Amino acid sequence: MNTLKQQIIISGVGGQGVLFVTRVMAEAAIAKGLPVFTSETHGMAQRGGTVVSHLKIGTFASPMIRPYQADGMISLKAENIAIHGSYVKPGGWVVVNSEHDVETDLDVTICRIDADGLAQSSGQARSANLIVLGFALARISRQAADAGHRFFCDVEDIRSVLEAQLSRKKPMLDASVRAIETGYNQGINKEGVCDGLYTV
Amino acid sequence: MKTRKLMLGNEAIAQGLAENGCRVATSYPGTPASEILPALADLKNETGVPAHVQWAVNEKVAFEIAYAASITGLRSAVSMKQVGLNVASDPLMSAAYMGTRGGFVIISADDPGPHSSQTEQDSRLMAMMAKIPVLDPDSPAQAKDMTALAYDISETFQIPVMLRPTTRVCHSRQDIQAGPVPLADAKADFKKDPTRWAATPKFRYQLHKQLETKLNDIAEFEKTAPVRLNPEVVSSKAVVTSGVCAAYVREVMQDSGLMEKISLYQVLQPYPLHLRFMEELVQHHEDVLVIEETDPVIEMQLADRHRVKGKLNGVVPGVGELLPERILEIIGGFAGVEVPSVRLPDVPGRRPTLCAGCPHRASFFAIKRAVPKGIYTGDIGCYTLGLNLGAVDTVLCMGAAISQAAGFYHAYKDQPDPPDVVATIGDSTFFHAGIPALVDAVVQNVRFVLVILDNSTTAMTGNQPTPASGIGACGESLTTVDIDAVVRGCGVRFCREADPYQLDALTGLLKEAVSYARENGPAVIISKHPCLIHRRGAARDVVSVPVAVTDACDGCGYCIRHFECPALVLKGDSGRVTIDPMACSQCGVCIHVCPKHALIEQKNN
Ligand code: SF4
Ligand code: SF4
């Protein structure tokens, strides 16, 4: 089981909750007994600037992912595919929060969800990040299964992490779980738009 | 499997300090070091360990408090960023001479890249200059282990020891096994010895001799000897590395099959470098490549230069962060094998900006409006981003807004029509290094306006308290120091407070301050409004002013260029500004910004 190795880029701008998403996924890995390494951005860049974090699950020596080595990328801003998309290996996946289709020359599968729109219409402006994560979990696990391996965690794992982390903040926990489910259901219901290989 | 915890590098360091019985810990916040002290404060609150944990007013003060604890025999630590170590360099140099009793660890976090710093300086060089050993961790886990090692060296040799993590260690997270925190009381026991603790120059000469002896012994200390990571390999080539670069090197050498071909050494203690190691390198290898961040500290100590490749002969870049992809290229070249050269495309990301609704934005806008032709000296903090608004012309180091303002005043004062000088400084920075500069400006009667941007926190580094907050690192309540009283105590006679959200009132006050300063000397305005991030979550006692855009907007872009609020969006050629409801904080300040009065308060409908 411990031969599993996965590398994921999470990208966005300051204030979108890139670090929170990374943290939740990393905690899910630990809960499954997997070694984990992340590298995150603090300081200046967080003031609305570009923020990226690297998430490495499995036995690695270093916290950083090299270009064209990541299995996939969660992009909370469409414009960040141009900036960080090259971390993803050919044939990898990108899940992006975007209102419109995204153009790219990269050899990746792009799955798009308008999480900002969904967040706003459900009155939870700040939960777009978790909606994207929920959607990604639905999509990536499907793609991983098609490629014959397993994604390191599923939506239930994330739910238990949130429960453990936010146990003392009930309203926040409820809102977060709702956001994850909103995104997940979009992924399952095929309503989110998926480019390339997995066009629905 | 035992329970492992996801820990930030800085949290791992704090865990290491606590596990090793640190009893006094001090710090001044600075990225990437800021999370060490709060993590230790949490551990104290959780476990009840009898330790003193505090934010000090600056790094020099922090250093001196922790050092005094060490000479009473307690284990202590001080943490800061590399630029902060400059502020503490005075006590650092002397503490090295006098040495320690209880273990004393100086944590100085470097920022190659630099991601959030004025410099890329290498604290290991400061250790070399001070003549103290320095440990260079490659990961959060190793950083934690090295705190134990640091206390061991410090107490064995009675010397301060530096732990030097870099951003990628401080701000990585890793699953780490936490150990028990010893709760036993440690007793302070200061033994007077003026020849040591108050040594005069005559004795300092003796102390220097002792220090050199200690260093020679430390260069033979078994526990910090460089580690040979692939001892089975016999090769004329060797790679020598340390810090987070060692993690990168391991990974790229494993991935490219070079781990079986080239000898790899990891240096744990870059200074003083082990003498036996230097001999071993020369004996066994023809060709040595040194990879380290940021300066060639290990490389410089290798005397036989003609076999060494590194920064000094340009094989390894001497500036900037060494990312793993770059290291792969360098090692490939050194090994004479083909490796894929991959780089990320150079696409500029979004530049950082003050938060929507940040009170500093309003202050800067008012300053530019009141004193459009001024020279604006700036300082270190979130408000350095006043750069984007054209309201910050200089940024040198903590406190320099005030001293540079004085410099500009003196430089221009004999010219006809000297420019008005407006300095901006945050509340925490004012306490840190602004007060002495203000005293000097009063004495010299510098005619300038100082705007203290008081958001009641240290926002840039994650909202640590200031001396005005009345709250300590562990949440305990403390006495407060009033900024207004300090300013007046420095001898400033014009000192007034304003709320930057009241843009027109602040602008008027600034004009008044400028005319006062031109005639009389320093004028100070305390522009006070809490940081939005700090306030978030707390009960919102502020009025929200929702804003609407009317047809009067012609898309001229004035508000975007001069106010740069991330909630105001002018997309393509839609012709009109829109307000991003996700970003807007409803501060309502922009209403006063649009010259066409197209932004108005939205009456409840
Ligand atoms: S964190 Fe606070 S001080 Fe910094 S930009 Fe945001 S609102 Fe302003
Ligand atoms: S809101 Fe005013 S300043 Fe901004 S683009 Fe419209 S007219 Fe110009």
mmCIF file with all atom_site columns, N, CA, C and O in Angstrom, chain B residues 55-74:
data_model
loop_
_atom_site.group_PDB
_atom_site.id
_atom_site.type_symbol
_atom_site.label_atom_id
_atom_site.label_alt_id
_atom_site.label_comp_id
_atom_site.label_asym_id
_atom_site.label_entity_id
_atom_site.label_seq_id
_atom_site.pdbx_PDB_ins_code
_atom_site.Cartn_x
_atom_site.Cartn_y
_atom_site.Cartn_z
_atom_site.occupancy
_atom_site.B_iso_or_equiv
_atom_site.pdbx_formal_charge
_atom_site.auth_seq_id
_atom_site.auth_comp_id
_atom_site.auth_asym_id
_atom_site.auth_atom_id
_atom_site.pdbx_PDB_model_num
ATOM 1  N N  . TRP B 1 55 ? 6.745  37.670 22.635 1.00 0.00 ? 55 TRP B N  1
ATOM 2  C CA . TRP B 1 55 ? 7.144  38.531 21.528 1.00 0.00 ? 55 TRP B CA 1
ATOM 3  C C  . TRP B 1 55 ? 7.875  39.711 22.138 1.00 0.00 ? 55 TRP B C  1
ATOM 4  O O  . TRP B 1 55 ? 7.356  40.344 23.059 1.00 0.00 ? 55 TRP B O  1
ATOM 5  N N  . ALA B 1 56 ? 9.053  40.020 21.627 1.00 0.00 ? 56 ALA B N  1
ATOM 6  C CA . ALA B 1 56 ? 9.781  41.181 22.130 1.00 0.00 ? 56 ALA B CA 1
ATOM 7  C C  . ALA B 1 56 ? 9.596  42.328 21.142 1.00 0.00 ? 56 ALA B C  1
ATOM 8  O O  . ALA B 1 56 ? 9.105  42.140 20.034 1.00 0.00 ? 56 ALA B O  1
ATOM 9  N N  . VAL B 1 57 ? 10.031 43.503 21.559 1.00 0.00 ? 57 VAL B N  1
ATOM 10 C CA . VAL B 1 57 ? 9.773  44.686 20.748 1.00 0.00 ? 57 VAL B CA 1
ATOM 11 C C  . VAL B 1 57 ? 10.637 44.692 19.482 1.00 0.00 ? 57 VAL B C  1
ATOM 12 O O  . VAL B 1 57 ? 10.242 45.214 18.453 1.00 0.00 ? 57 VAL B O  1
ATOM 13 N N  . ASN B 1 58 ? 11.796 44.075 19.536 1.00 0.00 ? 58 ASN B N  1
ATOM 14 C CA . ASN B 1 58 ? 12.590 43.859 18.326 1.00 0.00 ? 58 ASN B CA 1
ATOM 15 C C  . ASN B 1 58 ? 13.564 42.706 18.564 1.00 0.00 ? 58 ASN B C  1
ATOM 16 O O  . ASN B 1 58 ? 13.599 42.127 19.651 1.00 0.00 ? 58 ASN B O  1
ATOM 17 N N  . GLU B 1 59 ? 14.367 42.378 17.550 1.00 0.00 ? 59 GLU B N  1
ATOM 18 C CA . GLU B 1 59 ? 15.192 41.167 17.636 1.00 0.00 ? 59 GLU B CA 1
ATOM 19 C C  . GLU B 1 59 ? 16.356 41.321 18.609 1.00 0.00 ? 59 GLU B C  1
ATOM 20 O O  . GLU B 1 59 ? 16.778 40.346 19.232 1.00 0.00 ? 59 GLU B O  1
ATOM 21 N N  . LYS B 1 60 ? 16.885 42.540 18.723 1.00 0.00 ? 60 LYS B N  1
ATOM 22 C CA . LYS B 1 60 ? 17.993 42.751 19.659 1.00 0.00 ? 60 LYS B CA 1
ATOM 23 C C  . LYS B 1 60 ? 17.508 42.518 21.096 1.00 0.00 ? 60 LYS B C  1
ATOM 24 O O  . LYS B 1 60 ? 18.158 41.821 21.881 1.00 0.00 ? 60 LYS B O  1
ATOM 25 N N  . VAL B 1 61 ? 16.359 43.065 21.390 1.00 0.00 ? 61 VAL B N  1
ATOM 26 C CA . VAL B 1 61 ? 15.796 42.891 22.728 1.00 0.00 ? 61 VAL B CA 1
ATOM 27 C C  . VAL B 1 61 ? 15.465 41.415 22.971 1.00 0.00 ? 61 VAL B C  1
ATOM 28 O O  . VAL B 1 61 ? 15.776 40.858 24.030 1.00 0.00 ? 61 VAL B O  1
ATOM 29 N N  . ALA B 1 62 ? 14.866 40.780 21.965 1.00 0.00 ? 62 ALA B N  1
ATOM 30 C CA . ALA B 1 62 ? 14.528 39.357 22.082 1.00 0.00 ? 62 ALA B CA 1
ATOM 31 C C  . ALA B 1 62 ? 15.788 38.535 22.383 1.00 0.00 ? 62 ALA B C  1
ATOM 32 O O  . ALA B 1 62 ? 15.807 37.682 23.272 1.00 0.00 ? 62 ALA B O  1
ATOM 33 N N  . PHE B 1 63 ? 16.845 38.808 21.639 1.00 0.00 ? 63 PHE B N  1
ATOM 34 C CA . PHE B 1 63 ? 18.104 38.081 21.790 1.00 0.00 ? 63 PHE B CA 1
ATOM 35 C C  . PHE B 1 63 ? 18.638 38.227 23.214 1.00 0.00 ? 63 PHE B C  1
ATOM 36 O O  . PHE B 1 63 ? 19.020 37.258 23.869 1.00 0.00 ? 63 PHE B O  1
ATOM 37 N N  . GLU B 1 64 ? 18.657 39.455 23.698 1.00 0.00 ? 64 GLU B N  1
ATOM 38 C CA . GLU B 1 64 ? 19.282 39.720 24.995 1.00 0.00 ? 64 GLU B CA 1
ATOM 39 C C  . GLU B 1 64 ? 18.502 39.081 26.137 1.00 0.00 ? 64 GLU B C  1
ATOM 40 O O  . GLU B 1 64 ? 19.091 38.612 27.121 1.00 0.00 ? 64 GLU B O  1
ATOM 41 N N  . ILE B 1 65 ? 17.180 39.015 26.001 1.00 0.00 ? 65 ILE B N  1
ATOM 42 C CA . ILE B 1 65 ? 16.368 38.362 27.039 1.00 0.00 ? 65 ILE B CA 1
ATOM 43 C C  . ILE B 1 65 ? 16.697 36.868 27.082 1.00 0.00 ? 65 ILE B C  1
ATOM 44 O O  . ILE B 1 65 ? 16.979 36.300 28.143 1.00 0.00 ? 65 ILE B O  1
ATOM 45 N N  . ALA B 1 66 ? 16.677 36.229 25.912 1.00 0.00 ? 66 ALA B N  1
ATOM 46 C CA . ALA B 1 66 ? 16.899 34.780 25.865 1.00 0.00 ? 66 ALA B CA 1
ATOM 47 C C  . ALA B 1 66 ? 18.327 34.440 26.294 1.00 0.00 ? 66 ALA B C  1
ATOM 48 O O  . ALA B 1 66 ? 18.571 33.445 26.971 1.00 0.00 ? 66 ALA B O  1
ATOM 49 N N  . TYR B 1 67 ? 19.265 35.288 25.903 1.00 0.00 ? 67 TYR B N  1
ATOM 50 C CA . TYR B 1 67 ? 20.665 35.033 26.248 1.00 0.00 ? 67 TYR B CA 1
ATOM 51 C C  . TYR B 1 67 ? 20.874 35.105 27.761 1.00 0.00 ? 67 TYR B C  1
ATOM 52 O O  . TYR B 1 67 ? 21.564 34.269 28.349 1.00 0.00 ? 67 TYR B O  1
ATOM 53 N N  . ALA B 1 68 ? 20.249 36.104 28.395 1.00 0.00 ? 68 ALA B N  1
ATOM 54 C CA . ALA B 1 68 ? 20.390 36.228 29.853 1.00 0.00 ? 68 ALA B CA 1
ATOM 55 C C  . ALA B 1 68 ? 19.867 34.970 30.538 1.00 0.00 ? 68 ALA B C  1
ATOM 56 O O  . ALA B 1 68 ? 20.446 34.495 31.517 1.00 0.00 ? 68 ALA B O  1
ATOM 57 N N  . ALA B 1 69 ? 18.764 34.423 30.012 1.00 0.00 ? 69 ALA B N  1
ATOM 58 C CA . ALA B 1 69 ? 18.229 33.186 30.593 1.00 0.00 ? 69 ALA B CA 1
ATOM 59 C C  . ALA B 1 69 ? 19.257 32.071 30.484 1.00 0.00 ? 69 ALA B C  1
ATOM 60 O O  . ALA B 1 69 ? 19.439 31.286 31.411 1.00 0.00 ? 69 ALA B O  1
ATOM 61 N N  . SER B 1 70 ? 19.948 32.014 29.340 1.00 0.00 ? 70 SER B N  1
ATOM 62 C CA . SER B 1 70 ? 20.953 30.968 29.164 1.00 0.00 ? 70 SER B CA 1
ATOM 63 C C  . SER B 1 70 ? 22.076 31.096 30.183 1.00 0.00 ? 70 SER B C  1
ATOM 64 O O  . SER B 1 70 ? 22.557 30.102 30.707 1.00 0.00 ? 70 SER B O  1
ATOM 65 N N  . ILE B 1 71 ? 22.483 32.316 30.517 1.00 0.00 ? 71 ILE B N  1
ATOM 66 C CA . ILE B 1 71 ? 23.604 32.418 31.461 1.00 0.00 ? 71 ILE B CA 1
ATOM 67 C C  . ILE B 1 71 ? 23.171 32.171 32.906 1.00 0.00 ? 71 ILE B C  1
ATOM 68 O O  . ILE B 1 71 ? 24.003 32.035 33.782 1.00 0.00 ? 71 ILE B O  1
ATOM 69 N N  . THR B 1 72 ? 21.858 32.038 33.121 1.00 0.00 ? 72 THR B N  1
ATOM 70 C CA . THR B 1 72 ? 21.431 31.562 34.435 1.00 0.00 ? 72 THR B CA 1
ATOM 71 C C  . THR B 1 72 ? 21.387 30.042 34.457 1.00 0.00 ? 72 THR B C  1
ATOM 72 O O  . THR B 1 72 ? 21.022 29.438 35.467 1.00 0.00 ? 72 THR B O  1
ATOM 73 N N  . GLY B 1 73 ? 21.681 29.413 33.329 1.00 0.00 ? 73 GLY B N  1
ATOM 74 C CA . GLY B 1 73 ? 21.702 27.958 33.282 1.00 0.00 ? 73 GLY B CA 1
ATOM 75 C C  . GLY B 1 73 ? 20.473 27.333 32.645 1.00 0.00 ? 73 GLY B C  1
ATOM 76 O O  . GLY B 1 73 ? 20.415 26.126 32.459 1.00 0.00 ? 73 GLY B O  1
ATOM 77 N N  . LEU B 1 74 ? 19.468 28.149 32.282 1.00 0.00 ? 74 LEU B N  1
ATOM 78 C CA . LEU B 1 74 ? 18.275 27.588 31.636 1.00 0.00 ? 74 LEU B CA 1
ATOM 79 C C  . LEU B 1 74 ? 18.527 27.377 30.143 1.00 0.00 ? 74 LEU B C  1
ATOM 80 O O  . LEU B 1 74 ? 19.349 28.071 29.534 1.00 0.00 ? 74 LEU B O  1
#
